[in-house]
Coordinates of C-alpha atoms and ligand atoms in Angstrom, one line a residue:
I1 CA 32.6 -16.3 -17.9
Y2 CA 29.6 -15.1 -19.8
S3 CA 29.7 -11.8 -21.6
S4 CA 26.8 -9.5 -22.7
E5 CA 25.6 -9.8 -26.3
W6 CA 24.0 -6.3 -26.4
P7 CA 26.0 -3.7 -28.4
E8 CA 28.8 -2.0 -26.5
V9 CA 28.3 1.4 -25.1
P10 CA 31.0 4.0 -24.3
I11 CA 32.3 4.1 -20.8
R12 CA 32.3 7.7 -19.9
S13 CA 34.5 9.7 -17.6
T14 CA 32.2 12.7 -17.2
S15 CA 29.9 13.5 -14.2
I16 CA 26.3 12.2 -14.5
F17 CA 25.1 15.9 -14.6
T18 CA 27.2 16.5 -17.8
R19 CA 26.0 13.2 -19.3
L20 CA 22.4 14.3 -18.9
F21 CA 22.5 18.1 -19.3
A22 CA 25.5 19.2 -21.3
S23 CA 24.6 21.2 -24.4
Q24 CA 25.8 19.7 -27.7
A25 CA 24.4 22.6 -29.7
P26 CA 22.7 25.9 -28.9
G27 CA 19.3 25.4 -27.4
D28 CA 20.0 21.7 -26.8
V29 CA 20.0 20.0 -23.4
G30 CA 21.7 16.7 -23.2
G31 CA 21.3 16.0 -26.9
F32 CA 17.6 16.9 -27.2
P33 CA 15.8 20.2 -27.6
G34 CA 15.6 22.1 -24.4
S35 CA 11.9 22.9 -25.2
L36 CA 10.8 19.3 -24.7
T37 CA 8.8 18.6 -21.5
A38 CA 10.8 16.9 -18.8
F39 CA 8.5 16.4 -15.8
I40 CA 4.8 16.8 -15.3
E41 CA 3.0 16.8 -12.0
A42 CA 0.1 14.4 -12.5
A43 CA -2.5 15.9 -10.3
S44 CA -2.2 19.5 -11.5
G45 CA -0.7 19.0 -14.9
A46 CA 2.0 21.6 -14.2
S47 CA 5.2 20.9 -16.1
I48 CA 8.8 21.9 -16.6
T49 CA 10.9 21.6 -19.8
R50 CA 14.5 20.2 -20.1
A51 CA 15.9 23.7 -20.3
Q52 CA 14.0 24.9 -17.3
L53 CA 15.1 21.9 -15.3
K54 CA 18.7 22.5 -16.2
N55 CA 18.6 26.2 -15.3
L56 CA 16.7 25.4 -12.1
A57 CA 19.2 22.8 -11.1
L58 CA 22.2 25.1 -11.8
S59 CA 20.5 27.8 -9.7
F60 CA 19.7 25.4 -6.9
G61 CA 23.2 24.1 -7.0
Y62 CA 24.6 27.6 -6.7
G63 CA 22.2 28.4 -3.9
L64 CA 23.3 25.4 -1.9
R65 CA 27.1 25.9 -2.3
D66 CA 29.0 27.3 0.6
H67 CA 27.4 30.6 1.6
P68 CA 28.7 30.8 5.2
A69 CA 26.5 33.7 6.0
T70 CA 23.3 32.0 5.1
H71 CA 21.2 29.2 6.3
A72 CA 21.3 25.8 4.5
S73 CA 24.6 25.7 2.6
A74 CA 27.0 22.9 1.9
K75 CA 30.6 22.4 0.7
R76 CA 31.8 20.5 -2.3
G77 CA 31.7 16.8 -1.4
D78 CA 29.3 17.2 1.5
T79 CA 26.3 14.8 1.7
I80 CA 22.7 16.1 1.6
M81 CA 19.7 14.0 2.4
I82 CA 16.4 14.0 0.5
Y83 CA 13.3 12.9 2.4
S84 CA 10.2 13.3 0.3
P85 CA 7.4 11.5 -1.5
N86 CA 7.5 11.6 -5.2
S87 CA 7.3 15.2 -6.3
I88 CA 8.2 17.5 -9.2
A89 CA 10.7 19.1 -6.9
W90 CA 12.8 16.0 -6.8
P91 CA 14.6 16.3 -10.2
V92 CA 15.4 20.0 -9.5
V93 CA 17.0 19.4 -6.0
L94 CA 18.6 16.1 -6.9
H95 CA 20.3 17.3 -10.1
G96 CA 21.0 20.7 -8.6
S97 CA 22.8 19.1 -5.6
V98 CA 24.8 16.9 -8.0
A99 CA 25.7 19.9 -10.2
A100 CA 27.1 21.5 -7.1
G101 CA 29.4 18.5 -6.5
L102 CA 27.5 17.2 -3.5
R103 CA 26.5 13.6 -2.7
C104 CA 22.9 12.7 -2.1
T105 CA 21.6 10.2 0.3
L106 CA 18.0 9.3 -0.3
A107 CA 15.7 8.4 2.6
N108 CA 12.6 6.3 2.5
N109 CA 9.8 8.8 2.9
A110 CA 7.9 6.4 5.2
Y111 CA 10.8 6.5 7.7
N112 CA 10.0 7.8 11.3
S113 CA 12.4 10.1 13.1
R114 CA 14.5 7.3 14.6
E115 CA 15.0 5.6 11.2
L116 CA 15.8 8.9 9.7
A117 CA 18.3 9.8 12.4
Y118 CA 20.2 6.5 11.7
Q119 CA 20.6 7.3 8.0
Y120 CA 21.4 11.0 8.7
T121 CA 24.2 10.2 11.1
D122 CA 25.4 7.1 9.3
S123 CA 25.8 9.0 6.0
V124 CA 27.2 12.1 7.7
A125 CA 24.6 14.2 6.0
K126 CA 24.7 18.0 6.4
L127 CA 21.2 19.1 5.3
V128 CA 17.8 17.5 4.9
M129 CA 15.5 18.4 2.0
T130 CA 12.0 17.5 3.0
A131 CA 8.5 17.9 1.7
E132 CA 6.3 20.0 4.0
E133 CA 4.6 16.9 5.3
G134 CA 7.9 15.6 6.5
I135 CA 9.0 18.6 8.5
P136 CA 7.7 17.4 11.9
T137 CA 9.5 14.1 11.5
V138 CA 12.7 15.9 10.5
K139 CA 12.4 18.3 13.5
A140 CA 11.9 15.3 15.8
M141 CA 15.0 13.7 14.3
F142 CA 17.1 16.7 15.1
V143 CA 15.7 16.7 18.7
E144 CA 16.7 13.1 19.0
L145 CA 20.2 14.0 17.7
G146 CA 20.4 16.7 20.4
L147 CA 20.4 19.8 18.2
S148 CA 18.9 23.1 19.4
K149 CA 16.0 24.4 17.4
A150 CA 18.2 27.1 15.9
E151 CA 20.9 24.6 14.8
A152 CA 18.2 22.2 13.4
D153 CA 16.4 24.9 11.4
K154 CA 19.6 25.8 9.6
R155 CA 19.8 22.2 8.3
I156 CA 16.3 22.0 6.7
I157 CA 15.3 22.9 3.2
V158 CA 11.6 22.7 2.4
L159 CA 10.4 21.3 -1.0
H160 CA 7.2 22.0 -2.7
N161 CA 5.2 19.8 -5.1
D162 CA 4.0 22.7 -7.1
L163 CA 5.6 25.3 -9.3
R164 CA 5.7 28.2 -6.9
W165 CA 9.5 28.0 -7.4
A166 CA 9.3 28.2 -11.2
G167 CA 6.9 31.1 -11.9
G168 CA 3.8 29.2 -10.7
P169 CA 1.2 30.8 -8.5
A170 CA 2.3 31.7 -5.0
V171 CA 1.0 29.3 -2.3
P172 CA 1.0 30.2 1.4
A173 CA 3.7 28.2 3.3
S174 CA 2.5 25.8 6.0
P175 CA 3.0 26.9 9.7
D176 CA 5.5 24.0 10.1
A177 CA 7.7 25.7 7.5
A178 CA 7.9 29.0 9.4
G179 CA 11.5 30.2 9.7
L180 CA 12.9 27.5 7.4
V181 CA 14.7 27.9 4.1
A182 CA 12.5 26.8 1.2
M183 CA 13.9 25.6 -2.2
E184 CA 12.6 28.8 -3.8
D185 CA 14.9 30.8 -1.5
L186 CA 17.9 29.0 -2.8
L187 CA 16.9 29.5 -6.4
S188 CA 17.4 33.2 -6.2
R189 CA 21.0 33.5 -5.0
G190 CA 22.6 33.1 -8.4
T191 CA 23.6 30.3 -10.8
L192 CA 26.4 27.9 -11.4
E193 CA 27.8 29.3 -14.7
K194 CA 27.9 26.0 -16.4
E195 CA 28.4 22.4 -15.7
E196 CA 32.2 22.9 -15.9
Q197 CA 32.0 24.1 -12.4
F198 CA 31.9 20.6 -11.2
E199 CA 34.4 19.3 -13.7
G200 CA 36.3 18.3 -10.6
A201 CA 33.9 15.5 -10.0
A202 CA 35.9 12.5 -11.0
A203 CA 34.0 9.6 -12.6
N204 CA 34.7 7.3 -9.7
E205 CA 33.6 9.8 -7.1
T206 CA 30.5 8.7 -5.0
V207 CA 27.4 10.6 -6.0
Y208 CA 24.6 8.6 -4.4
L209 CA 24.2 6.7 -1.2
C210 CA 21.0 4.7 -1.6
Y211 CA 20.4 2.4 1.2
S212 CA 19.6 -1.1 0.0
S213 CA 16.2 -2.4 0.9
G214 CA 17.1 -4.1 4.1
T215 CA 15.6 -7.4 3.2
T216 CA 18.6 -9.2 4.6
G217 CA 20.3 -6.4 6.5
K218 CA 20.9 -2.7 5.8
R219 CA 23.9 -1.8 3.7
K220 CA 24.8 1.3 1.8
P221 CA 26.4 1.0 -1.5
K222 CA 28.5 3.9 -2.8
T223 CA 27.2 4.7 -6.3
T224 CA 29.6 6.7 -8.5
H225 CA 29.1 9.0 -11.4
Q226 CA 30.5 6.3 -13.7
N227 CA 28.1 3.7 -12.3
M228 CA 25.2 6.0 -13.2
T229 CA 26.4 7.1 -16.6
T230 CA 27.0 3.4 -17.5
V231 CA 23.6 2.3 -16.3
V232 CA 21.9 5.0 -18.2
D233 CA 23.7 4.0 -21.4
I234 CA 23.2 0.3 -21.1
T235 CA 19.5 0.7 -20.3
G236 CA 19.2 2.9 -23.4
N237 CA 20.4 0.2 -25.7
T238 CA 18.0 -2.4 -24.5
F239 CA 15.1 -0.1 -25.5
P240 CA 13.5 0.2 -28.9
S241 CA 14.1 3.5 -30.7
L242 CA 12.2 6.2 -29.1
R243 CA 10.5 9.4 -30.2
P244 CA 12.0 12.1 -28.0
G245 CA 9.4 14.1 -26.0
E246 CA 6.5 12.0 -27.2
Q247 CA 6.4 8.9 -25.1
P248 CA 5.6 9.7 -21.5
M249 CA 6.6 7.5 -18.6
I250 CA 4.7 7.2 -15.4
G251 CA 6.8 8.3 -12.4
I252 CA 5.2 6.0 -9.8
L253 CA 8.0 4.2 -8.0
P254 CA 9.3 5.9 -4.9
M255 CA 12.2 8.2 -6.1
Y256 CA 14.4 7.5 -3.1
H257 CA 14.8 3.9 -4.4
I258 CA 17.7 3.3 -6.8
Y259 CA 15.4 1.6 -9.3
S260 CA 13.3 4.8 -9.6
L261 CA 16.3 7.0 -9.3
A262 CA 18.0 5.3 -12.2
T263 CA 15.0 5.1 -14.5
I264 CA 12.6 7.9 -13.6
L265 CA 15.1 10.5 -12.6
H266 CA 18.0 9.6 -15.0
F267 CA 17.1 7.3 -17.9
S268 CA 14.0 9.4 -18.7
L269 CA 16.3 12.5 -19.3
A270 CA 18.8 10.5 -21.3
V271 CA 16.2 9.5 -23.8
A272 CA 13.9 12.5 -23.5
C273 CA 10.8 10.7 -22.1
P274 CA 8.6 13.1 -20.2
V275 CA 7.8 11.8 -16.7
V276 CA 4.4 12.1 -15.2
V277 CA 5.0 12.2 -11.5
Q278 CA 2.5 10.4 -9.4
T279 CA 2.9 10.9 -5.6
R280 CA 1.5 7.7 -4.3
F281 CA 0.3 4.4 -5.8
D282 CA -3.4 4.2 -5.9
P283 CA -4.8 1.8 -8.6
V284 CA -7.6 4.1 -9.8
Q285 CA -5.3 7.2 -9.9
F286 CA -2.7 5.1 -11.7
C287 CA -5.1 4.0 -14.4
A288 CA -6.6 7.5 -14.7
N289 CA -3.1 9.0 -15.2
I290 CA -2.3 6.4 -17.9
A291 CA -5.4 7.3 -19.8
K292 CA -5.1 11.1 -19.2
Y293 CA -1.5 11.4 -20.2
K294 CA -1.4 8.6 -22.7
I295 CA 1.5 7.0 -20.9
V296 CA 3.7 4.7 -23.0
F297 CA 6.3 3.5 -20.5
G298 CA 5.9 2.1 -17.0
F299 CA 8.9 1.1 -14.8
I300 CA 7.0 -0.8 -12.1
V301 CA 7.3 -3.5 -9.4
P302 CA 5.4 -6.8 -9.1
P303 CA 3.0 -5.6 -6.4
I304 CA 1.6 -3.1 -8.8
L305 CA 1.0 -5.8 -11.4
V306 CA -0.6 -8.0 -8.7
V307 CA -3.1 -5.3 -7.9
L308 CA -3.7 -4.4 -11.5
A309 CA -4.4 -8.1 -12.3
R310 CA -7.5 -7.9 -10.2
H311 CA -8.5 -4.3 -10.1
P312 CA -11.7 -3.3 -11.9
A313 CA -10.2 0.1 -12.8
V314 CA -8.1 -1.6 -15.4
D315 CA -11.3 -2.3 -17.4
S316 CA -12.8 1.2 -17.0
Y317 CA -10.0 3.3 -18.3
D318 CA -8.4 3.4 -21.8
L319 CA -5.0 2.0 -21.2
S320 CA -4.2 1.3 -24.8
S321 CA -1.4 3.8 -24.9
L322 CA 0.8 1.6 -22.7
E323 CA 3.4 -0.1 -24.8
Y324 CA 6.2 -1.1 -22.4
M325 CA 5.9 -2.2 -18.8
L326 CA 9.1 -3.2 -17.1
S327 CA 8.9 -5.0 -13.8
A328 CA 11.9 -5.4 -11.5
A329 CA 13.2 -5.4 -7.9
A330 CA 11.3 -8.6 -6.9
P331 CA 10.2 -11.8 -8.6
L332 CA 7.4 -11.6 -11.1
G333 CA 5.5 -14.9 -11.4
S334 CA 5.2 -16.0 -15.0
D335 CA 1.7 -17.3 -14.5
L336 CA 0.6 -13.9 -13.2
V337 CA 1.7 -12.5 -16.5
K338 CA 0.4 -15.3 -18.8
K339 CA -2.9 -15.9 -17.1
R340 CA -3.9 -12.6 -15.6
L341 CA -2.2 -9.8 -17.5
L342 CA -1.6 -10.5 -21.1
S343 CA -5.3 -11.5 -21.5
K344 CA -6.2 -8.0 -20.5
R345 CA -4.3 -6.5 -23.4
P346 CA -6.9 -4.7 -25.5
A347 CA -7.3 -6.2 -29.0
G348 CA -4.6 -5.0 -31.3
A349 CA -2.8 -3.2 -28.4
K350 CA 0.8 -4.1 -27.8
C351 CA 1.7 -3.8 -24.2
F352 CA 4.9 -5.7 -23.7
I353 CA 5.3 -6.8 -20.1
S354 CA 9.0 -7.4 -19.5
Q355 CA 11.3 -8.0 -16.6
G356 CA 14.6 -6.6 -15.3
Y357 CA 16.9 -7.6 -12.5
G358 CA 19.4 -5.8 -10.4
L359 CA 20.6 -4.7 -7.0
T360 CA 21.4 -1.4 -5.3
E361 CA 25.0 -2.6 -5.6
T362 CA 24.8 -2.8 -9.4
S363 CA 23.3 0.7 -9.7
P364 CA 20.9 -1.2 -10.2
S365 CA 20.3 -2.8 -13.6
A366 CA 22.2 -6.0 -14.5
H367 CA 19.7 -7.9 -16.6
M368 CA 16.8 -7.0 -18.8
L369 CA 14.4 -9.0 -21.0
G370 CA 14.4 -7.2 -24.3
F371 CA 10.8 -6.3 -25.3
A372 CA 11.2 -8.3 -28.5
D373 CA 11.5 -11.5 -26.4
S374 CA 9.1 -10.6 -23.7
D375 CA 6.2 -12.8 -24.8
R376 CA 8.5 -15.7 -25.7
K377 CA 10.5 -15.7 -22.5
I378 CA 8.0 -14.9 -19.8
G379 CA 9.5 -15.5 -16.3
S380 CA 13.0 -14.7 -17.4
I381 CA 15.0 -11.6 -16.2
G382 CA 16.4 -11.6 -19.7
T383 CA 20.0 -11.3 -20.8
L384 CA 23.0 -9.7 -19.3
M385 CA 23.1 -6.0 -20.1
A386 CA 25.8 -4.4 -22.2
T387 CA 29.4 -4.2 -21.1
L388 CA 28.8 -6.6 -18.1
K389 CA 30.2 -10.0 -17.4
A390 CA 28.6 -12.8 -15.3
R391 CA 29.5 -16.1 -13.7
L392 CA 27.3 -18.7 -12.0
V393 CA 29.2 -20.3 -9.2
H394 CA 28.7 -23.0 -6.6
D395 CA 30.8 -21.9 -3.6
D396 CA 31.9 -18.8 -1.7
D397 CA 35.3 -18.4 -3.4
G398 CA 34.0 -19.0 -6.9
A399 CA 36.2 -22.0 -7.6
V400 CA 33.4 -24.2 -8.9
E401 CA 31.2 -23.1 -11.8
A402 CA 27.6 -24.3 -12.1
A403 CA 27.1 -26.8 -14.9
D404 CA 25.2 -25.5 -18.0
G405 CA 21.6 -25.0 -17.2
Q406 CA 22.2 -25.6 -13.5
P407 CA 21.6 -23.1 -10.7
G408 CA 24.5 -21.2 -9.3
E409 CA 25.1 -17.9 -7.4
L410 CA 25.2 -15.0 -9.9
W411 CA 28.3 -12.9 -9.8
I412 CA 28.6 -9.7 -11.8
H413 CA 31.6 -7.7 -13.2
G414 CA 31.5 -4.3 -14.8
K415 CA 31.3 -0.6 -14.5
T416 CA 28.0 -0.6 -12.8
V417 CA 29.3 -2.4 -9.7
M418 CA 29.4 0.0 -6.7
K419 CA 32.7 1.2 -5.3
G420 CA 32.0 -0.6 -2.0
Y421 CA 29.8 -0.2 1.0
L422 CA 30.1 3.0 3.1
N423 CA 32.1 2.6 6.3
N424 CA 32.1 -1.2 6.0
I425 CA 35.4 -2.7 4.7
T426 CA 34.4 -6.2 5.9
A427 CA 31.1 -6.2 4.1
T428 CA 32.8 -4.8 1.0
K429 CA 35.5 -7.6 1.1
N430 CA 32.8 -10.2 1.5
A431 CA 30.8 -8.9 -1.4
I432 CA 33.5 -8.0 -4.0
T433 CA 36.4 -10.3 -4.9
P434 CA 39.9 -8.8 -5.3
D435 CA 39.4 -8.9 -9.1
G436 CA 36.1 -7.1 -9.0
W437 CA 33.4 -9.7 -9.1
F438 CA 30.4 -8.8 -7.1
K439 CA 28.5 -11.7 -5.4
T440 CA 24.8 -11.0 -5.8
G441 CA 23.6 -13.6 -3.3
D442 CA 20.9 -14.6 -5.8
V443 CA 20.7 -18.0 -7.3
A444 CA 20.1 -18.1 -11.1
I445 CA 19.9 -20.4 -14.1
R446 CA 21.1 -19.5 -17.6
D447 CA 19.4 -21.2 -20.5
S448 CA 21.1 -22.2 -23.7
E449 CA 20.1 -18.9 -25.4
G450 CA 21.6 -16.8 -22.7
F451 CA 18.4 -15.9 -20.8
Y452 CA 18.6 -15.9 -17.1
Y453 CA 16.1 -17.0 -14.5
I454 CA 16.3 -16.1 -10.8
V455 CA 15.6 -19.1 -8.7
D456 CA 15.7 -17.3 -5.4
R457 CA 18.0 -15.6 -3.0
R458 CA 20.7 -17.9 -1.7
K459 CA 19.9 -17.1 1.9
E460 CA 16.2 -17.5 1.4
L461 CA 16.1 -20.9 -0.1
I462 CA 14.3 -23.2 2.3
K463 CA 16.1 -26.4 3.1
Y464 CA 13.7 -29.3 3.6
K465 CA 15.8 -32.3 4.6
G466 CA 18.6 -31.4 2.3
F467 CA 16.3 -30.4 -0.6
Q468 CA 16.2 -26.8 -1.7
V469 CA 12.8 -25.2 -1.9
P470 CA 12.7 -21.7 -3.5
P471 CA 9.9 -19.7 -1.8
A472 CA 9.5 -17.4 -4.9
E473 CA 8.4 -20.4 -7.0
L474 CA 5.7 -21.4 -4.5
E475 CA 4.6 -17.8 -4.2
A476 CA 4.2 -17.6 -8.0
L477 CA 2.1 -20.8 -7.9
L478 CA -0.1 -19.6 -5.1
L479 CA -0.8 -16.4 -7.0
T480 CA -2.4 -18.4 -9.7
H481 CA -5.1 -19.8 -7.3
P482 CA -8.4 -18.1 -8.1
E483 CA -9.1 -17.5 -4.4
I484 CA -5.7 -16.1 -3.4
A485 CA -5.0 -12.3 -3.8
D486 CA -1.4 -12.4 -2.4
A487 CA 1.0 -14.9 -0.9
A488 CA 4.3 -15.3 0.8
V489 CA 6.3 -18.4 1.8
I490 CA 8.9 -18.8 4.5
G491 CA 10.8 -21.7 6.1
V492 CA 9.9 -22.5 9.7
D493 CA 12.0 -24.7 11.9
S494 CA 10.7 -28.0 13.0
I495 CA 12.6 -29.3 16.0
E496 CA 10.9 -32.8 15.8
Q497 CA 11.8 -33.3 12.1
A498 CA 15.2 -31.4 12.4
T499 CA 14.5 -29.4 9.2
E500 CA 12.9 -26.4 7.8
L501 CA 9.3 -26.7 6.6
P502 CA 7.8 -24.4 3.9
R503 CA 4.9 -22.4 5.4
A504 CA 2.6 -20.1 3.3
Y505 CA 0.8 -17.0 4.3
V506 CA -2.1 -16.2 2.0
V507 CA -4.5 -13.3 1.6
P508 CA -7.9 -14.6 0.4
V509 CA -9.6 -12.8 -2.5
R510 CA -12.8 -12.9 -0.4
P511 CA -11.6 -12.4 3.2
D512 CA -15.2 -12.2 4.5
Q513 CA -15.7 -15.8 3.6
V514 CA -12.6 -16.9 5.6
K515 CA -13.2 -15.2 8.9
T516 CA -13.6 -17.8 11.6
T517 CA -10.7 -20.0 12.9
A518 CA -12.4 -23.0 11.4
A519 CA -12.9 -21.4 8.0
K520 CA -9.3 -20.3 8.0
A521 CA -8.1 -23.8 8.8
A522 CA -10.3 -25.3 6.1
F523 CA -9.1 -22.8 3.6
G524 CA -5.5 -23.4 4.5
A525 CA -5.8 -27.1 4.2
S526 CA -7.5 -26.8 0.8
I527 CA -4.6 -24.6 -0.4
A528 CA -2.0 -27.0 0.9
K529 CA -3.7 -29.9 -0.9
W530 CA -4.0 -27.9 -4.1
V531 CA -0.3 -27.2 -4.0
E532 CA 0.4 -30.9 -3.5
S533 CA -1.0 -31.8 -6.9
R534 CA 1.3 -29.3 -8.6
V535 CA 4.8 -29.5 -7.2
A536 CA 7.5 -32.1 -6.3
K537 CA 7.1 -33.7 -2.9
H538 CA 9.8 -31.8 -1.1
K539 CA 8.0 -28.5 -1.9
F540 CA 4.8 -29.5 -0.1
L541 CA 3.6 -26.8 2.4
R542 CA 4.4 -29.0 5.3
G543 CA 4.7 -26.0 7.6
G544 CA 1.0 -25.2 7.0
V545 CA -0.9 -22.4 5.3
A546 CA -2.1 -19.5 7.4
V547 CA -4.5 -16.7 6.4
I548 CA -3.4 -13.1 6.8
D549 CA -4.9 -9.7 5.9
V550 CA -1.9 -8.4 4.0
V551 CA 1.6 -9.6 3.1
P552 CA 4.1 -7.2 4.6
K553 CA 6.2 -5.6 1.8
S554 CA 8.7 -2.9 1.3
A555 CA 8.0 0.1 -0.9
A556 CA 9.9 -1.6 -3.7
G557 CA 7.7 -4.6 -3.4
K558 CA 9.9 -7.0 -1.5
I559 CA 8.2 -9.4 0.9
L560 CA 9.5 -8.6 4.4
R561 CA 10.2 -12.2 5.4
G562 CA 11.7 -11.1 8.7
E563 CA 8.3 -9.9 9.8
L564 CA 6.7 -13.2 8.7
R565 CA 9.4 -15.2 10.6
E566 CA 8.5 -13.2 13.7
L567 CA 4.9 -13.9 13.2
A568 CA 5.6 -17.6 12.8
K569 CA 7.6 -17.6 16.0
A570 CA 4.8 -15.9 17.8
E571 CA 2.3 -18.4 16.4
A572 CA 4.4 -21.4 17.4
A573 CA 4.8 -20.0 20.9
R574 CA 1.0 -19.8 21.4
Ligands
LIG601 P1 19.3 -5.9 1.4 O1 20.5 -6.0 0.4 O2 19.4 -4.6 2.1 O3 19.2 -7.0 2.3 P2 17.7 -6.1 -1.0 O4 18.7 -7.0 -1.5 O5 16.3 -6.5 -1.1 O6 18.0 -5.8 0.5 P3 17.9 -4.3 -3.2 O7 19.2 -3.9 -3.6 O8 16.8 -3.2 -3.3 O9 17.9 -4.7 -1.7 O10 17.3 -5.5 -4.0 C1 18.1 -6.4 -4.7 C2 17.5 -7.8 -4.7 O11 16.2 -7.8 -5.3 C3 18.3 -8.8 -5.5 O12 19.4 -9.3 -4.8 C4 17.2 -9.8 -5.8 O13 17.1 -10.8 -4.7 C5 15.9 -9.0 -5.9 N1 15.5 -8.8 -7.3 C6 15.6 -7.7 -8.0 N2 15.0 -7.9 -9.2 C7 14.5 -9.1 -9.2 C8 13.8 -9.9 -10.2 N3 13.5 -9.5 -11.4 N4 13.4 -11.2 -9.8 C9 13.7 -11.7 -8.6 N5 14.4 -11.0 -7.7 C10 14.8 -9.7 -8.0
LIG602 MG1 20.8 -7.0 -1.3

């Protein structure tokens, strides 16, 4: 059993709201001056301070709580759903709902009405908070669920990505919002006196229901207050000492995803990093915001780095303020970092590019590569974070440990491990052993210094005639090819050879040069050959190399292999 070597952190028994917002002295919010900026809306520059955020959250929480005579109200312990692109309204309604003792389930803002209906019903949500642009989808969802218009309208709260709810200029509401309760309506009903009002929230009470990415099947981990307080604290001690209020972070990752939730909506407040909220990823906007707001921190995902590695905007903006970029949620190829990104560091500038690892089930952070080691250990997810324990095992019941330096399935133990999956005792039992070990399903190696490397997902390893082929390794290699912009590898069944064969899908850098069937075939063959001179024989792309326009990915940057498998089946059937 491996233990963490990071300094211990306290295990707290308060709610996450108390952890972030309790005043330790007059004028102070969560241990920092209330006057410090908390969130900034990138496009307009509008901002709110920590003290404003706390007061808005307490008012919003009050407005939501159990007013039977009014529209849109919820009882202690009810679940509310947030369905919105990134917006400055998010921290207010999220922390406000939590202050009121509610659970939040966060929906992918790209969901259609059917997908939304599934999550709404499955999580037993009572209300939906939606941005104006989401109103038609939410209304369609309620129609699908058989609710009358009057009943549906009572369950919708409209969010705004401007400060009309905090003394900003009035903006006319959209016609879609007619007759619906808006967040500003809830802010004027009163205020929760102080955070003690939710003192009833026990540390092991569920506060968030973030649906996992659905890469291998949808599950919904129950994340508790203590999971969140712990993850905030263990993230804090992997960071260098910070200057409160002075080192802005870019809020680019979708806030409904637990990685963004934990970092942009929680960790930022715990260390007083102002967050510059960007609504959608666009490489030029991203670079422009870094330059304009002198961003210091970026919690990001590999696809953002893949784009930045090639995008001309990187050279036309001053990005020298960037000091720390942390990539997580999907594998980050070490060659991409070495060959494409670090060379772009302006002379004298120190932008560390580091990596973290985790899962929705571990709230999410489990490993992080400390910035001091980020140049030395490129490709590693770093060491086990504070207070956690890990094992690398060979079999389902954990009886056989992997030998030193050998791959094994990573198991995690600690206070960040979820309570279990919602409404799924079987899945919970399969994932967590009776003594609390969570089986990640990921295969990892630990080196002699305690740094971990993710080999691949256990279920995604391609089996070529008994040999294991990790698709992530081939993808990382393909990304170093000068003519490949993006790549994905899956295993395809070969009936003749009775095995799986690794097959690559690649996006050319110059698609106009690889247009005809013949050009695609020639390009594919040249790539397969190129790979053969660089990997062991069993990893050759025997399933072929196909050219595609874009690699299908989730918002958090995971390759949607299921879609590629469907594509491969369709191709084979042709
Ligand atoms: P689902 O569980 O719904 O099938 P998912 O596992 O992709 O989907 P998440 O909880 O969002 O959903 O993602 C966790 C997974 O992401 C991990 O199990 C791991 O495979 C992958 N992952 C996270 N960080 C890294 C990393 N730094 N390198 C490689 N893989 C990573
Ligand atoms: Mg998973």
